[in-house]
Amino acid sequence: MTATPQTPQNTASSETGARAILSVKGLTVGFSSRLVLENLDLDVQRGEILGIVGASGTGKSVLLRSVLGLVQRQSGQFIMFGHNTEKLSRQERLAIERRLGVLFQHGALFSSLSVLQNIQVPMREYYTLPQRLMDELAISKLELVGLSPDAAHKFPSELSGGMIKRAALARALALDPQLLFLDEPTSGLDPISAEEFDDLISTLRDTLGLTVFMVTHDLDSLSQACDRIAVLAERRVLAIGNMNDLQKNPHPWIKSYFTGKRAIRQWDKN
Amino acid sequence: MAPQGSDLAASGQPPVLEADGTSASGVLLVSGSWTIETLKDADSQVDQTLKETPSVKQLDLSGLTSLDTSGAWVIIRLLRGLGLELSSATPINPDHVSLFEAVAETNLTAPTTQKNLNFFIALFQKTGEDVVEIYKDIKILAYLAGEIVSCLLKGLIHPRSLRITSIVHHMEHTGLKAVPIVAMMSFLVGAIVAQQGAFQLRKFGAEPFVIDLVGILVLREVGILLTAILVAGRSGSAFTAEIGSMKMREEIDAMRVMGLNIIEVLIAPRVIALIIALPLLGLVANLAGLVGGGVLLWAYSDISLSTYITWLRDAVAINTFLVGVIKAPFMALIIALISCSEGLQVGGSAESLGRRTTAAVVKSIFLMVLVDGLFAIFFAAIGF
């Protein structure tokens, strides 16, 4: 407890270095006269697991979706892998998108395809590989995320919630992305599955050299998996740092989030 | 580490797999970039090498520049094909160790593949499944019909259970909002029948009889049948899609556990609304068809509107109109029951919703035409 309390202003600094795999600069997003994000800056460093937290409706998902280009932004720039996404040709944009993997909140598996076919969709779209090789690769990905090969021929409607998340993660990993986006990966999972999932993310980061951008509310995930945590409030990144930094932050919402009863229990455990 | 490099078009050096100097040394050199970008090439080289079945003792990975899980799997496959352990691949870049170890754990058991059935067996299997499907359809239709009757009887005692608001809502959507398109279509069909009739009968000098033709055809058959087909496509598909997507999103399950009766809340209002709305739409269609015929004959055949009306009065009687309208509630029942039952049978996938919606429209139109034929025979037999 020796660190001086950080003021919200300088915590969200944009120390743009060569290490930043994704930089968001001056992002403003709004819907019909109401601004959700205003002049938001955020850097994601190569190889880190960055957690995004914030109260409901503070624009966590909007931030994720606008980085992915699913939501129209009013202003702002994204620098991905050192390239400004606005200035890319269609071809270059595709090459960038191929390096991104996304796990949507509810999996978003294609319901009319089996798990194996779901994982093969990106491979089929971008490369011409023999079917045998694609089957082997897909099974390999399934086992990497901790599913048994028996699940390969099942359809999404036959899977449990945890299995859907794992299968969707396997699909997100199909092309070996460098930057992985996770939208509430552990929501709706039981504590054991959620913990396994956190371990899985850390293991994959170490083995595959991934960078992970994770929207989550799970304090366990935040304390165990994340290297840094960005707090979204008042339409911008209010604070960014590791758990200890944020716990000392005087802002009332951050204080209650990171020193609430649930959070304290987390400290007692560690 | 995963393949890096800021050049967007980068695919690195091509993957190379070659024997070290003389093939006797038993060392295979693996070099270049083994990633998904170059995987096809790498995989075919591995296949080629395995086909030659060389006696290889060691893999030399020192020339490996970049690697991802897909490339690691192909190298693991090579090792397995050669009957070697991971330890015979050296030197492994420290960044790649955990990747190799993780991938080496996968694909240990051969995946279970579904056997392709013999064509005839598959044919019999499909036929059998279809028969069972038809049996299930009949069962669920009988169940729904029975439940709706019991619902109506209950409505006599407790009128509140009839969900008047819901019925009126569905009547607006299936009936009132369909009036313009039904009227438009019947007007055109009436005109087309009149035009064709006039053209053919003119050869026999029997042109005025086209009025009989239009009157009887529109009132007895075409008006109701076309309206019913249009409603099946318009509202039947909507019923299936509504109920089906509620089923997919577990809304139906939610209603069930809250103690709401699905039949009473969802199905009965739709059935009742359609049974009331379809005869009314049929009436609109009949009028529009007759007007269409009249307008065409006035423009095309010099039969004035007053002549048309006078002649029409002799040509058709009240029973001509009744024969048509009596069929309407039955058609409504067919559309509503089939589309609701298909909606309730929607499974978990988007594809099944599409398939069920198609089935609802096709089945209800087919059954309607069948029932229409039965009615025609029946009315002919009783001389109505």
GROMACS .gro file of C-alpha atoms in nm, chain A residues 21 46 81 83 88 92-93 95-96 98-99 111-112 123 127-130 132-133 135-137 139-141 143-144 149-150 153 155 157 173-178 206-209, chain B residues 1-10 36-37 39-40 43 47 68-71 73-74 77 95 98-99 102-103 105-109 111-114 248 347-351:
model
   86
   21ILE     CA    1  -0.078  -0.430  -3.117
   46ARG     CA    2   0.145  -0.728  -2.763
   81PHE     CA    3  -0.057  -0.423  -3.609
   83HIS     CA    4  -0.154   0.001  -3.963
   88LEU     CA    5  -0.612   0.015  -4.576
   92GLU     CA    6  -0.509  -0.533  -4.662
   93ARG     CA    7  -0.816  -0.503  -4.445
   95ALA     CA    8  -0.536  -0.964  -4.420
   96ILE     CA    9  -0.578  -0.782  -4.088
   98ARG     CA   10  -0.759  -1.281  -4.073
   99ARG     CA   11  -0.536  -1.212  -3.775
  111SER     CA   12  -2.665  -2.334  -3.604
  112SER     CA   13  -2.698  -2.529  -3.926
  123MET     CA   14  -1.018  -2.229  -4.324
  127TYR     CA   15  -0.739  -2.141  -4.799
  128THR     CA   16  -0.775  -2.448  -5.013
  129LEU     CA   17  -0.673  -2.736  -4.794
  130PRO     CA   18  -0.747  -3.105  -4.834
  132ARG     CA   19  -0.852  -3.469  -4.440
  133LEU     CA   20  -0.612  -3.199  -4.323
  135ASP     CA   21  -1.062  -3.240  -4.027
  136GLU     CA   22  -0.736  -3.307  -3.843
  137LEU     CA   23  -0.677  -2.938  -3.780
  139ILE     CA   24  -1.010  -3.182  -3.418
  140SER     CA   25  -0.673  -3.054  -3.300
  141LYS     CA   26  -0.825  -2.712  -3.225
  143GLU     CA   27  -0.879  -3.069  -2.821
  144LEU     CA   28  -0.668  -2.758  -2.761
  149PRO     CA   29  -1.339  -3.518  -3.048
  150ASP     CA   30  -1.681  -3.678  -2.990
  153HIS     CA   31  -2.016  -3.403  -3.520
  155PHE     CA   32  -2.474  -2.943  -3.375
  157SER     CA   33  -2.823  -2.691  -3.038
  173LEU     CA   34  -0.861  -1.987  -3.311
  174ALA     CA   35  -0.904  -2.163  -3.646
  175LEU     CA   36  -0.663  -1.938  -3.832
  176ASP     CA   37  -0.420  -1.885  -3.542
  177PRO     CA   38  -0.514  -1.522  -3.477
  178GLN     CA   39  -0.271  -1.289  -3.307
  206ASP     CA   40   0.155  -1.859  -2.354
  207THR     CA   41   0.155  -2.133  -2.621
  208LEU     CA   42   0.022  -1.938  -2.916
  209GLY     CA   43   0.157  -1.596  -2.825
  271MET     CA   44   0.525  -1.744  -3.099
  272ALA     CA   45   0.265  -1.712  -3.368
  273PRO     CA   46   0.384  -1.582  -3.703
  274GLN     CA   47   0.464  -1.216  -3.673
  275GLY     CA   48   0.582  -0.948  -3.907
  276SER     CA   49   0.417  -0.626  -3.997
  277ASP     CA   50   0.410  -0.683  -4.371
  278LEU     CA   51   0.048  -0.763  -4.443
  279ALA     CA   52   0.109  -0.976  -4.749
  280ALA     CA   53   0.382  -1.177  -4.580
  306ILE     CA   54  -0.150  -2.197  -4.227
  307GLU     CA   55  -0.055  -1.963  -4.514
  309LEU     CA   56   0.012  -2.529  -4.512
  310LYS     CA   57  -0.104  -2.689  -4.834
  313ASP     CA   58   0.118  -3.098  -4.611
  317ASP     CA   59   0.259  -3.680  -4.771
  338ASP     CA   60   0.163  -2.187  -3.577
  339THR     CA   61  -0.067  -2.459  -3.447
  340SER     CA   62  -0.153  -2.578  -3.798
  341GLY     CA   63   0.214  -2.607  -3.895
  343TRP     CA   64   0.022  -3.031  -3.633
  344VAL     CA   65   0.167  -3.115  -3.975
  347ARG     CA   66   0.180  -3.583  -3.816
  365ASP     CA   67   0.917  -2.028  -2.819
  368SER     CA   68   0.486  -2.540  -2.550
  369LEU     CA   69   0.311  -2.519  -2.886
  372ALA     CA   70   0.012  -2.886  -2.671
  373VAL     CA   71  -0.047  -3.000  -3.029
  375GLU     CA   72  -0.158  -3.411  -2.720
  376THR     CA   73  -0.427  -3.383  -2.987
  377ASN     CA   74  -0.563  -3.617  -3.252
  378LEU     CA   75  -0.441  -3.921  -3.062
  379THR     CA   76  -0.756  -4.121  -3.130
  381PRO     CA   77  -1.197  -3.941  -3.521
  382THR     CA   78  -1.518  -4.137  -3.552
  383THR     CA   79  -1.652  -4.093  -3.900
  384GLN     CA   80  -2.009  -4.163  -3.988
  518MET     CA   81  -3.586  -2.138  -3.032
  617GLY     CA   82  -3.565  -2.735  -3.347
  618GLY     CA   83  -3.258  -2.543  -3.240
  619SER     CA   84  -3.116  -2.431  -3.571
  620ALA     CA   85  -3.194  -2.148  -3.809
  621GLU     CA   86  -3.211  -2.405  -4.086
   0.00000   0.00000   0.00000
